[in-house]
mmCIF file of C-alpha atoms and ligand atoms in Angstrom:
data_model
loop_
_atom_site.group_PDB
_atom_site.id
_atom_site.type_symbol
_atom_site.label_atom_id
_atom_site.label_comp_id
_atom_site.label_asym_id
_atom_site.label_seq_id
_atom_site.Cartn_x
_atom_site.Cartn_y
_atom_site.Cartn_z
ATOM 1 C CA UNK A 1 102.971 15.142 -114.267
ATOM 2 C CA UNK A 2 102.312 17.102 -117.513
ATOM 3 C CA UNK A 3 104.584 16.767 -121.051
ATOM 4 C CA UNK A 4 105.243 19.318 -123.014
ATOM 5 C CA UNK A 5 106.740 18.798 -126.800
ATOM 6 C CA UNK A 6 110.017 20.454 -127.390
ATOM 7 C CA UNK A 7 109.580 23.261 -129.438
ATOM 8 C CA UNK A 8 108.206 22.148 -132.420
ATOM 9 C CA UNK A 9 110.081 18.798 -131.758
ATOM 10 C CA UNK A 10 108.207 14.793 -131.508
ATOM 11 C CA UNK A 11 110.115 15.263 -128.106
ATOM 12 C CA UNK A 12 108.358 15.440 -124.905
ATOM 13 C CA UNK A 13 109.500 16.059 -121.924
ATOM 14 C CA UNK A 14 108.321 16.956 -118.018
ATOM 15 C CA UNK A 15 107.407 19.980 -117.529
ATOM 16 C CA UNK A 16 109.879 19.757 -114.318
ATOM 17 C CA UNK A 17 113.034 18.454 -114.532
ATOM 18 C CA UNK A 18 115.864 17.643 -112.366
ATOM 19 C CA UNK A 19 119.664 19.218 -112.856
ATOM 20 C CA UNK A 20 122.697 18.497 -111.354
ATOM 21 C CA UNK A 21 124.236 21.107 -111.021
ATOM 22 C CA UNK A 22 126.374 21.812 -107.731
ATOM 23 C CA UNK A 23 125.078 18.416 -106.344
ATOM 24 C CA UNK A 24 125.647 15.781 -108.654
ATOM 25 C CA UNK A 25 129.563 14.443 -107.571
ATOM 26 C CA UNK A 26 130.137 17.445 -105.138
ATOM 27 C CA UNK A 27 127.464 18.602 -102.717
ATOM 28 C CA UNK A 28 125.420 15.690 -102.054
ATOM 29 C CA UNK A 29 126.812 11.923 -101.721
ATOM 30 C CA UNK A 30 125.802 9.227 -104.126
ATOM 31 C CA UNK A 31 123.156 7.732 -103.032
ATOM 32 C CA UNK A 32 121.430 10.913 -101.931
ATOM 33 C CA UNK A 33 122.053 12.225 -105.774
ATOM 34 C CA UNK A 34 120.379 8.266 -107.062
ATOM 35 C CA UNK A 35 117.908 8.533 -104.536
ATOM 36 C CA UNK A 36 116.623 11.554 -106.276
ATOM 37 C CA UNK A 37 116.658 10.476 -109.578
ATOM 38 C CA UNK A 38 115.014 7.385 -108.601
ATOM 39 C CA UNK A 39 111.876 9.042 -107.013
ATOM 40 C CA UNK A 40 112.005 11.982 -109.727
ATOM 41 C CA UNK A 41 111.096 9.282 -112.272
ATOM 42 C CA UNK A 42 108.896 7.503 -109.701
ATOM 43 C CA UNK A 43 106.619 10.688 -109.891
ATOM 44 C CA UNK A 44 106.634 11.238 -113.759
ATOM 45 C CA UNK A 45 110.294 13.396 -114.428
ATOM 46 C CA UNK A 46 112.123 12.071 -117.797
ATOM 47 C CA UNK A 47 114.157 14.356 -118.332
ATOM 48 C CA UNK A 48 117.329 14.883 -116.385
ATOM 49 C CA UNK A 49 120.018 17.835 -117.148
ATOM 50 C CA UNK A 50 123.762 17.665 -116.868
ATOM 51 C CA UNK A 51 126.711 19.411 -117.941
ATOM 52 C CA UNK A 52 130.686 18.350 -118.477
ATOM 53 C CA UNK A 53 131.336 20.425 -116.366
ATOM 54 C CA UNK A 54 129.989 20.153 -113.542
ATOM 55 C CA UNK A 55 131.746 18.642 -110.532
ATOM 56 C CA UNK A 56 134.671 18.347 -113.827
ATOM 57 C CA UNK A 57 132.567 15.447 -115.064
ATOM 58 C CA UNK A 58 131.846 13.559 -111.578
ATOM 59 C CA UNK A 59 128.211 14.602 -112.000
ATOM 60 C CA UNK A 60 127.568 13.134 -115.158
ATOM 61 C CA UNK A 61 129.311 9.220 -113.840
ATOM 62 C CA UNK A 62 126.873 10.061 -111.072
ATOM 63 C CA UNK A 63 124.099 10.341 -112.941
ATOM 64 C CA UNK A 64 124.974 7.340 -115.740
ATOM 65 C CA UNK A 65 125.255 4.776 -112.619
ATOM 66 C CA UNK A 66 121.775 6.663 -111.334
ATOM 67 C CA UNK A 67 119.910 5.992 -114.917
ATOM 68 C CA UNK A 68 121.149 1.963 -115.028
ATOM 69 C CA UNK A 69 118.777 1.705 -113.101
ATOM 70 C CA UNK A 70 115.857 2.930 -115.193
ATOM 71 C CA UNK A 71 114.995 2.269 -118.563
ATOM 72 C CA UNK A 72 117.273 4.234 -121.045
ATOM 73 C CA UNK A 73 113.897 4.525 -123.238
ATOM 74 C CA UNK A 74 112.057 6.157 -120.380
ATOM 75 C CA UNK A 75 114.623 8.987 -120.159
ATOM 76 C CA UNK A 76 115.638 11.990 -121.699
ATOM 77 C CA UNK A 77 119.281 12.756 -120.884
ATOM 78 C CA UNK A 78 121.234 15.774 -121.832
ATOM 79 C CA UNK A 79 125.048 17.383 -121.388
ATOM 80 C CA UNK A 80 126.600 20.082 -122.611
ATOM 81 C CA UNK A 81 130.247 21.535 -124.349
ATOM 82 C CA UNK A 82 131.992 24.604 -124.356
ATOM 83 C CA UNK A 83 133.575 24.770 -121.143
ATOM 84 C CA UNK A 84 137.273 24.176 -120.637
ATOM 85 C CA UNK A 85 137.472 20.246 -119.963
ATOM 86 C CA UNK A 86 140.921 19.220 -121.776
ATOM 87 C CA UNK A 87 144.605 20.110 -122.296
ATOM 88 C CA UNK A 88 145.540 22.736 -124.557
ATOM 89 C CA UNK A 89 144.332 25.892 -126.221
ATOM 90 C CA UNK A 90 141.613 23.294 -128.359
ATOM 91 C CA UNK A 91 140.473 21.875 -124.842
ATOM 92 C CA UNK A 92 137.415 24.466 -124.956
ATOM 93 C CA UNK A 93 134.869 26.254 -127.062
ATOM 94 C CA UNK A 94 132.473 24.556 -130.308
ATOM 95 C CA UNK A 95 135.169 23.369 -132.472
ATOM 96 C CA UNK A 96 134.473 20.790 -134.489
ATOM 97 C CA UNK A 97 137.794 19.427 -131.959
ATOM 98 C CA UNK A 98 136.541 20.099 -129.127
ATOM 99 C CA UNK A 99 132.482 19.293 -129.225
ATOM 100 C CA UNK A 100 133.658 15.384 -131.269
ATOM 101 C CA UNK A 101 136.194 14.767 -128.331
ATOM 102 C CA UNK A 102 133.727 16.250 -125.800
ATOM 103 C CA UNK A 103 131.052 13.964 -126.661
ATOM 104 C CA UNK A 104 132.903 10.999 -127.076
ATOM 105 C CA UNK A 105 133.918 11.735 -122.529
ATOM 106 C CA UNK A 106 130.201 12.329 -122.036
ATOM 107 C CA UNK A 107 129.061 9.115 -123.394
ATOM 108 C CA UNK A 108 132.094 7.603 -121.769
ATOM 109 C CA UNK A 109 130.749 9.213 -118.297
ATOM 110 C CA UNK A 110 127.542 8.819 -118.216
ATOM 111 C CA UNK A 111 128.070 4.884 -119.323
ATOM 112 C CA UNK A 112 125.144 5.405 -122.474
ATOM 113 C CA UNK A 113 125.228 5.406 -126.517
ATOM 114 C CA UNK A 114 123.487 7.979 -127.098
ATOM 115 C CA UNK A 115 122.002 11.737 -125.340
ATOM 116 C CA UNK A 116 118.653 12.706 -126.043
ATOM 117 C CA UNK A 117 120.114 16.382 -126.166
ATOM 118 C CA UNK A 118 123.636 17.956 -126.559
ATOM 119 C CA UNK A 119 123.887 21.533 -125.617
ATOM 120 C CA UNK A 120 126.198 24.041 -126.456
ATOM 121 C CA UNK A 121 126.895 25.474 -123.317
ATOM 122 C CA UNK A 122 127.740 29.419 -124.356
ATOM 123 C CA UNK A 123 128.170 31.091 -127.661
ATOM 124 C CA UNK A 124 131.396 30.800 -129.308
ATOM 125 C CA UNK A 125 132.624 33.800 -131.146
ATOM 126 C CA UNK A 126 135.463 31.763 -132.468
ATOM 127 C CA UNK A 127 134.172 28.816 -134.411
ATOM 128 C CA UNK A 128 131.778 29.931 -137.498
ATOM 129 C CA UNK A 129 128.400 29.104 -136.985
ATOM 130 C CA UNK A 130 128.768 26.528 -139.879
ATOM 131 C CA UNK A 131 131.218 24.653 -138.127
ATOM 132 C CA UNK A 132 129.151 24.018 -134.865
ATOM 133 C CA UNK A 133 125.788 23.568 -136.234
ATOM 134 C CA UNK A 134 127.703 21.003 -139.298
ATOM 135 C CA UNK A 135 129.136 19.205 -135.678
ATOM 136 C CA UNK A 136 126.215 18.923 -134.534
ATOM 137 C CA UNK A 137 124.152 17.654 -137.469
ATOM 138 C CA UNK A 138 126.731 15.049 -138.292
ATOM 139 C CA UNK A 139 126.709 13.838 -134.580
ATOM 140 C CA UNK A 140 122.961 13.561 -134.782
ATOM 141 C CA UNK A 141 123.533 11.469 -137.833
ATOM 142 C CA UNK A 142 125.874 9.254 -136.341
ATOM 143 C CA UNK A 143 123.337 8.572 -133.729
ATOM 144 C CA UNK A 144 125.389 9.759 -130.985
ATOM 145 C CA UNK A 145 123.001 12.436 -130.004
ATOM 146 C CA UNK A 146 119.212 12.750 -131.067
ATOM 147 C CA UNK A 147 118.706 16.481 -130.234
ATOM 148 C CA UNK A 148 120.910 19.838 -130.124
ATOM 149 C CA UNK A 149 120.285 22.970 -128.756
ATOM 150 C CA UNK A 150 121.826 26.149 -127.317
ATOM 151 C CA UNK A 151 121.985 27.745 -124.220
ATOM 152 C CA UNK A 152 122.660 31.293 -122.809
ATOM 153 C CA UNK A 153 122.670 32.369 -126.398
ATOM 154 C CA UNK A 154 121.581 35.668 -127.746
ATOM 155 C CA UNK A 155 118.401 35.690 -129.723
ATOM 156 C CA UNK A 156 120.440 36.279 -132.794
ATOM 157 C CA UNK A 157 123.106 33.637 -132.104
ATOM 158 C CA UNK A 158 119.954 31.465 -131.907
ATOM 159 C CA UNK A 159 118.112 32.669 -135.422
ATOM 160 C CA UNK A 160 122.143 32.641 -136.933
ATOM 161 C CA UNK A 161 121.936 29.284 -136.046
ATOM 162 C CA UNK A 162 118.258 28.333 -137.758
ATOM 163 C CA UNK A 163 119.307 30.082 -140.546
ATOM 164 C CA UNK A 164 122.696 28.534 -140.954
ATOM 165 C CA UNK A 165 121.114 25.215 -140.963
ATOM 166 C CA UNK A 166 118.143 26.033 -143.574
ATOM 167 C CA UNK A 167 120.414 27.446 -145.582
ATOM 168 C CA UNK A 168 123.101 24.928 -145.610
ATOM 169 C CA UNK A 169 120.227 21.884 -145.256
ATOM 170 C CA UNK A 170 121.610 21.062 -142.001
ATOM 171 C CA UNK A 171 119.389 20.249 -138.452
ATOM 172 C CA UNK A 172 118.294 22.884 -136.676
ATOM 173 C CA UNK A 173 118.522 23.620 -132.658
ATOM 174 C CA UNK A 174 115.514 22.249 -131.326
ATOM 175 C CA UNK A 175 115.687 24.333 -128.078
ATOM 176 C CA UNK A 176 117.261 26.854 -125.754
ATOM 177 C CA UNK A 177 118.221 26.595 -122.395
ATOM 178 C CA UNK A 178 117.959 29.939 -120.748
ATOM 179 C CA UNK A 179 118.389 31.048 -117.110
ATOM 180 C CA UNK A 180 114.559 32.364 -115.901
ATOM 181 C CA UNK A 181 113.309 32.984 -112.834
ATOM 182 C CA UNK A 182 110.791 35.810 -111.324
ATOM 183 C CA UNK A 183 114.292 38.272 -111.011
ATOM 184 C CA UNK A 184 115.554 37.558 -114.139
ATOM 185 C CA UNK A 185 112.961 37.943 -116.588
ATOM 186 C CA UNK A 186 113.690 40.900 -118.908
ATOM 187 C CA UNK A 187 116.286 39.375 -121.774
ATOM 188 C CA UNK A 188 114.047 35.931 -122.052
ATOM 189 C CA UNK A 189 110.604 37.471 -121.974
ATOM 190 C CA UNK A 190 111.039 40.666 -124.542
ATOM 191 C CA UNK A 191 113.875 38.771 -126.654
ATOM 192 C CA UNK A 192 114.278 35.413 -126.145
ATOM 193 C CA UNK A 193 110.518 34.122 -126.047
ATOM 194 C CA UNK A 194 109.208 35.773 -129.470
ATOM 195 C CA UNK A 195 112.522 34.325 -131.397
ATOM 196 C CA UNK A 196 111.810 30.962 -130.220
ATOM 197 C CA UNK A 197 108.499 30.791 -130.255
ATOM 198 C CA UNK A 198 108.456 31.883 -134.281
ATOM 199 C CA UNK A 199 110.988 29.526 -135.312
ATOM 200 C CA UNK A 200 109.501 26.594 -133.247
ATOM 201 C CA UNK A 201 112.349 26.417 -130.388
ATOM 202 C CA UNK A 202 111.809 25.157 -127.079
ATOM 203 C CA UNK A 203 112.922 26.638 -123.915
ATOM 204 C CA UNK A 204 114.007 24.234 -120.785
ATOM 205 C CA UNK A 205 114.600 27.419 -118.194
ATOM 206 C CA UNK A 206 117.260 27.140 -115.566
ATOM 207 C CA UNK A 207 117.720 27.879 -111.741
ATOM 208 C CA UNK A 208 113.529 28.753 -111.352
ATOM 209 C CA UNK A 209 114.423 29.341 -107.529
ATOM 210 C CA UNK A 210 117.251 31.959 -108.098
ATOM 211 C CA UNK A 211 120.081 29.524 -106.765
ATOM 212 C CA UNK A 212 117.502 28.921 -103.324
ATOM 213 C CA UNK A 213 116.674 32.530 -102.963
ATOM 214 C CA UNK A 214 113.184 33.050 -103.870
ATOM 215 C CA UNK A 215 112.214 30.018 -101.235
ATOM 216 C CA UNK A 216 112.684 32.130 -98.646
ATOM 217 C CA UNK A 217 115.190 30.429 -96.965
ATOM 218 C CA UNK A 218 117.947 32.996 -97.033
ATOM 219 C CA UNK A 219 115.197 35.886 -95.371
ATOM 220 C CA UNK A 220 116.856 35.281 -91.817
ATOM 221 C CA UNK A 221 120.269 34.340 -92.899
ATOM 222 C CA UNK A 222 122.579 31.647 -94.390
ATOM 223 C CA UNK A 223 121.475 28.364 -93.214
ATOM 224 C CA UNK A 224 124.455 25.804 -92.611
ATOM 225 C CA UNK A 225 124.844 23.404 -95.703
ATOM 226 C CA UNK A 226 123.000 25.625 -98.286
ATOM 227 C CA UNK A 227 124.047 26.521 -101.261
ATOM 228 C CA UNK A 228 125.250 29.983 -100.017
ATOM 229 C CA UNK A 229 126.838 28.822 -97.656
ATOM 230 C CA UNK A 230 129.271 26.763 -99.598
ATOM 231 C CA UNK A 231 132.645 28.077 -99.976
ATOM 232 C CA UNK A 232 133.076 28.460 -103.819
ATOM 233 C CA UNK A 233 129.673 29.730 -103.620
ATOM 234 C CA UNK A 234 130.517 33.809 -102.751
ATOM 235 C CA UNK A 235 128.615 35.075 -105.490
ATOM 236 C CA UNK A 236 125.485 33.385 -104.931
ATOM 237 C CA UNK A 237 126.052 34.934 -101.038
ATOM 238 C CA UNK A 238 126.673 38.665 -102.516
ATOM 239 C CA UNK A 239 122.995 38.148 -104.528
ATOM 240 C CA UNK A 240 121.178 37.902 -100.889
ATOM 241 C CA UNK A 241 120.356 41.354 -100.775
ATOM 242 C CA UNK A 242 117.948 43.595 -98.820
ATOM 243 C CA UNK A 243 116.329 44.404 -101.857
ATOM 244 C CA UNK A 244 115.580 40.998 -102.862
ATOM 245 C CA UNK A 245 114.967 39.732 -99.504
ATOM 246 C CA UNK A 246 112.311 42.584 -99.337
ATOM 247 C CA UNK A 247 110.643 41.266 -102.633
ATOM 248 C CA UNK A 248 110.833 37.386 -101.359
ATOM 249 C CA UNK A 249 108.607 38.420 -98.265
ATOM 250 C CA UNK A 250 106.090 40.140 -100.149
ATOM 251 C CA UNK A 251 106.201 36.595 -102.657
ATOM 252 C CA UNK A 252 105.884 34.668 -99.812
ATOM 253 C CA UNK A 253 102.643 36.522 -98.550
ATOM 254 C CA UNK A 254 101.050 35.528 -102.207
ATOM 255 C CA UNK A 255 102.280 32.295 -102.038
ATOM 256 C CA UNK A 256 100.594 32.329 -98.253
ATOM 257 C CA UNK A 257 97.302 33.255 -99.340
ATOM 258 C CA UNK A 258 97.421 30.852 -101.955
ATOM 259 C CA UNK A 259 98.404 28.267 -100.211
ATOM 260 C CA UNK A 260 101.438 26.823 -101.831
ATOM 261 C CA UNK A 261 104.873 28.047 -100.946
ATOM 262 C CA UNK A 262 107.302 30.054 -102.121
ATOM 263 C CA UNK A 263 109.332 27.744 -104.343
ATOM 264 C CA UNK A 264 105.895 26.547 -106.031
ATOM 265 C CA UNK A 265 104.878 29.598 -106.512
ATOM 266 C CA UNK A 266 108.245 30.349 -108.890
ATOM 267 C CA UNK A 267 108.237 27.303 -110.275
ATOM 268 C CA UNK A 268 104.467 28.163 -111.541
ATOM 269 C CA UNK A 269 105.021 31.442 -111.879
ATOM 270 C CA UNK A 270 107.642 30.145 -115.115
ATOM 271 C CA UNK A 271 105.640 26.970 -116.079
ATOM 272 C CA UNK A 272 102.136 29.364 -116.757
ATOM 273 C CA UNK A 273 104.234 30.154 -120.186
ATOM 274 C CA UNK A 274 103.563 27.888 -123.039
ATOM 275 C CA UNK A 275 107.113 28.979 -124.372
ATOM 276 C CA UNK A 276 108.707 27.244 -121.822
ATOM 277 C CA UNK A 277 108.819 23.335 -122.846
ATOM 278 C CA UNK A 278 110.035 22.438 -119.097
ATOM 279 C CA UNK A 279 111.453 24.078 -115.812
ATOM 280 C CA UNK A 280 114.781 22.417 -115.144
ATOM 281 C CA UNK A 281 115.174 22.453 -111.191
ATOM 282 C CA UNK A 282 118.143 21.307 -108.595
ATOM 283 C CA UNK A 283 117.593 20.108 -105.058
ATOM 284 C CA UNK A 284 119.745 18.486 -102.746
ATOM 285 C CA UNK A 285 117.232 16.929 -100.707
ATOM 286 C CA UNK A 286 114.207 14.057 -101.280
ATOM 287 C CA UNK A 287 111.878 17.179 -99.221
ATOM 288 C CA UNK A 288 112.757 19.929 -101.976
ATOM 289 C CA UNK A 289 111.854 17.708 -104.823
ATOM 290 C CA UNK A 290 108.646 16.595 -103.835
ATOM 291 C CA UNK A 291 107.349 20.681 -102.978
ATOM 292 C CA UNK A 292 108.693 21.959 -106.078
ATOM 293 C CA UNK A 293 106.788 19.194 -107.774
ATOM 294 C CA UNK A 294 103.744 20.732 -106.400
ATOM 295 C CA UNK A 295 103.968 23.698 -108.696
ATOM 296 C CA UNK A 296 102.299 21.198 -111.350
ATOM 297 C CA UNK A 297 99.413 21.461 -110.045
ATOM 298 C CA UNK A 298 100.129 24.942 -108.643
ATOM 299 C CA UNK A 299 100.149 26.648 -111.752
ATOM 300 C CA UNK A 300 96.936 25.519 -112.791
ATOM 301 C CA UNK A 301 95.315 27.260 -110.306
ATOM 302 C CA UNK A 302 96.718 30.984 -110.748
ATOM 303 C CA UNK A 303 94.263 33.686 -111.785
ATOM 304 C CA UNK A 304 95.129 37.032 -113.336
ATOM 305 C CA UNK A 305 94.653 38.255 -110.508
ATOM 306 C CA UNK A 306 97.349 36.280 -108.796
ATOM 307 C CA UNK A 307 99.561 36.932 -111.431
ATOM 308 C CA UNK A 308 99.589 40.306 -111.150
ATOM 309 C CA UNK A 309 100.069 40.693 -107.135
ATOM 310 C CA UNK A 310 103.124 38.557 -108.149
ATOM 311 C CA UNK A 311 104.173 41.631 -110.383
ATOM 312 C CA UNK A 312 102.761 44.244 -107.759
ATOM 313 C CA UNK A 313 105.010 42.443 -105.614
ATOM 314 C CA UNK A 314 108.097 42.466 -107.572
ATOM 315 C CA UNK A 315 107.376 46.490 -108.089
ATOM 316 C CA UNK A 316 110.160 48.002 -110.297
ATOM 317 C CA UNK A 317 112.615 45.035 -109.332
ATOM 318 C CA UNK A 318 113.892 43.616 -112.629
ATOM 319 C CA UNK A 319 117.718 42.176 -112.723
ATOM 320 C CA UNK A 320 118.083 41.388 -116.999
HETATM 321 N N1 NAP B 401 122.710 26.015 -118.857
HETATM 322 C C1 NAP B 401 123.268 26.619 -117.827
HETATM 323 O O1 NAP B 401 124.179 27.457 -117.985
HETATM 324 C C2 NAP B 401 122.778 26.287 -116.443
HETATM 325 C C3 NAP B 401 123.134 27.103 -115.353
HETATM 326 C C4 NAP B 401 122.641 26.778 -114.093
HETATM 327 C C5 NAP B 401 121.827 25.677 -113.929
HETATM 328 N N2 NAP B 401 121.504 24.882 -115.019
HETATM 329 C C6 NAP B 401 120.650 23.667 -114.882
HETATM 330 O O2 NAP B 401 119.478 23.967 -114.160
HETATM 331 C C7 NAP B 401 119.396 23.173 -112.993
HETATM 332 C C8 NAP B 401 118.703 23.959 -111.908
HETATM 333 O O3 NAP B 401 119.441 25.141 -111.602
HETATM 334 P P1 NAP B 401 119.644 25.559 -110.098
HETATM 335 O O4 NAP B 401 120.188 24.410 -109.328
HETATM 336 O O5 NAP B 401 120.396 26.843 -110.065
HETATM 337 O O6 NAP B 401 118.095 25.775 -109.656
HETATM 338 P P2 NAP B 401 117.441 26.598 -108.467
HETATM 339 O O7 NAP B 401 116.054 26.067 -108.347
HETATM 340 O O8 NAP B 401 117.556 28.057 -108.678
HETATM 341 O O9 NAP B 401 118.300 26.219 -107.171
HETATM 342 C C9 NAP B 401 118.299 24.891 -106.696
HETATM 343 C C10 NAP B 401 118.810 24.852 -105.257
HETATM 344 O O10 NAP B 401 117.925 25.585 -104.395
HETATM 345 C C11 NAP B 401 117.714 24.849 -103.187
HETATM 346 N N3 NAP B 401 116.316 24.392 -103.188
HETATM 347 C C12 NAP B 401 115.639 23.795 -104.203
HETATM 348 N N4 NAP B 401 114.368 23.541 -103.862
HETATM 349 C C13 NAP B 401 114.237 23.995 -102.597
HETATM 350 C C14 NAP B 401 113.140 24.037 -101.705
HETATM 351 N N5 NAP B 401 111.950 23.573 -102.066
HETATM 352 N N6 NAP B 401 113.349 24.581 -100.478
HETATM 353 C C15 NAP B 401 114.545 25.062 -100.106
HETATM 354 N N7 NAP B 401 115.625 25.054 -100.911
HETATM 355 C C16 NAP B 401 115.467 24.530 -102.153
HETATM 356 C C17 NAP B 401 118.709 23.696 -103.219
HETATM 357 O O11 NAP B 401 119.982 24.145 -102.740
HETATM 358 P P3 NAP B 401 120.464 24.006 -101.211
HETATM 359 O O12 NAP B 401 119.650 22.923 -100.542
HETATM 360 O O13 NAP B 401 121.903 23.674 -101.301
HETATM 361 O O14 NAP B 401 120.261 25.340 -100.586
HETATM 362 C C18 NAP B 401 118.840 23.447 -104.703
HETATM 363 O O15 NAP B 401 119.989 22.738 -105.070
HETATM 364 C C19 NAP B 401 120.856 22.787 -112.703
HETATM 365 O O16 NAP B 401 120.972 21.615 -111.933
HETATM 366 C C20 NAP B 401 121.394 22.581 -114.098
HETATM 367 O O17 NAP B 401 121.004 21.309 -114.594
HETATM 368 C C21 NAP B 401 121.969 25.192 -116.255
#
């Protein structure tokens, strides 16, 4: 396993990481969800993503009984705020309300003192920028988180941010956490990437596989117990197109002749960029983790040459 810094951070972190998303407290049982933390950090992974709300907080008590088991030093946890997780019209959003109560459940959760990172989860047009990156500065100096960052924001939201804080001589967001993946390319790459890359912002990407998608396994149909084929899961089952099924194959002949597989290839199709600090990934089985964790080594070995039948292959597709 290789460690990137974040951003311009002393924080470093695996390039892969593991999320929780979907299967943390909902798709997968307990010990499934601690079995693959445990072997995650067996193979080198510190860093482990989370979010309020997902499974409405279930993931993150998952995840704080999975991490008793480690050393607290050895990992880099993070959660997020924004999302509607309390009573009343202040149960939602960056407030200075909302992200101080918010925190307070997260550490409560996940059983620790401290996150390595707090994320806010979307942009909120209605709390000033001063207000949330203030929060967040006087949280890190209460010791209650280390790092703060953004994600899903607008590069402009992002430099507001920076600015705010030079200006005001508050802390900075250290990083961004973007969704990118080889469909959805366009708003990170041309807007996203140069913004963060000048102000010294790192970038942990999300969902590398397209929700399962670009592994392939969705070619012939839904397979019982995937993602798609959960039931609050529609919209992931109205992506599987013929269009993007067509552009899968033609990945999946690279990723043939190269001989890795589909999901490494994505995964080092993302981690060739020396923007990214670290792909944050999801499985919901031991088997998934341990091929994704081949595109370490995986991305090592693409050429230019590879890289640009990856492109041929994607032809004009581009999502955002
Ligand atoms: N900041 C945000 O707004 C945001 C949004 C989304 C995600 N995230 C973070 O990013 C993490 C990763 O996102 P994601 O879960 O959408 O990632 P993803 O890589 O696009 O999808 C992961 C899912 O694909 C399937 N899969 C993974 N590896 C596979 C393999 N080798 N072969 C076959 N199937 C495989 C599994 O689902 P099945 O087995 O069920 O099919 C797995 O749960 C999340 O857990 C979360 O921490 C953040």
């Amino acid at each position: 396993m290789h460690y990137r810094r974040l951003g311009r951070s002393g924080l470093k972190v695996s390039e892969i990481s593991l999320g929780s998303w979907v299967t943390f407290g909902a798709q997968i049982d307990e010990p499934t969800a601690i079995g693959l933390i445990k072997e995650s950090y067996n193979q080198g992974i510190n860093f482990f993503d989370n979010a309020d709300v997902y499974a409405n907080g279930l993931a993150e008590e998952v995840m704080g009984r999975a991490i008793k088991e480690l050393p607290r030093q050895g990992v880099v946890i993070s959660s997020k705020v924004f999302g509607a997780t309390m009573p009343g019209i202040n149960g939602k959003g960056l407030s200075r309300k909302h992200i101080t109560e918010s925190i307070h459940a997260s550490l409560t959760r996940l059983d620790t003192d401290y996150l390595d990172i707090y994320f806010c989860h979307r942009y909120d047009p209605d709390t000033p920028i001063e207000e949330i990156v203030s929060t967040m500065t006087e949280l890190i100096h209460q010791g209650k988180i280390l790092y703060w960052g953004t994600s899903e924001w607008e590069s402009w939201q992002v430099i507001e941010a920076y600015g705010v804080a030079r200006e005001y001589n508050l802390i900075p967001p250290t990083v961004e956490q973007p969704q990118y993946n080889l469909f959805h390319r366009k708003r990170v790459e041309d807007s996203l990437m140069p913004v963060c890359r000048e102000l010294g912002i790192g970038l942990t990407t999300f969902s590398p596989l397209y929700y399962g998608i670009l592994t392939g396994k969705y070619n012939e149909g839904i397979p019982q117990g995937s993602r798609a084929s959960l039931e609050d899961y529609s919209w992931i089952r109205d992506r599987i197109t013929p269009e993007r099924i067509e552009v899968v194959r033609k990945l999946t002949e690279v990723a043939n002749d190269l001989k890795i597989t589909p999901s490494q290839l994505a995964i080092a199709w993302i981690l060739r960029r020396k923007e990214v600090s670290c792909v944050i990934t999801g499985a919901s089985r031991l088997e998934q983790l341990d091929e994704n964790l081949g595109a370490a080594e995986a991305y090592e070995r693409l050429t230019e040459i590879d890289i640009d039948r990856i492109f041929a292959s994607l032809g004009t597709y581009q999502e955002s």
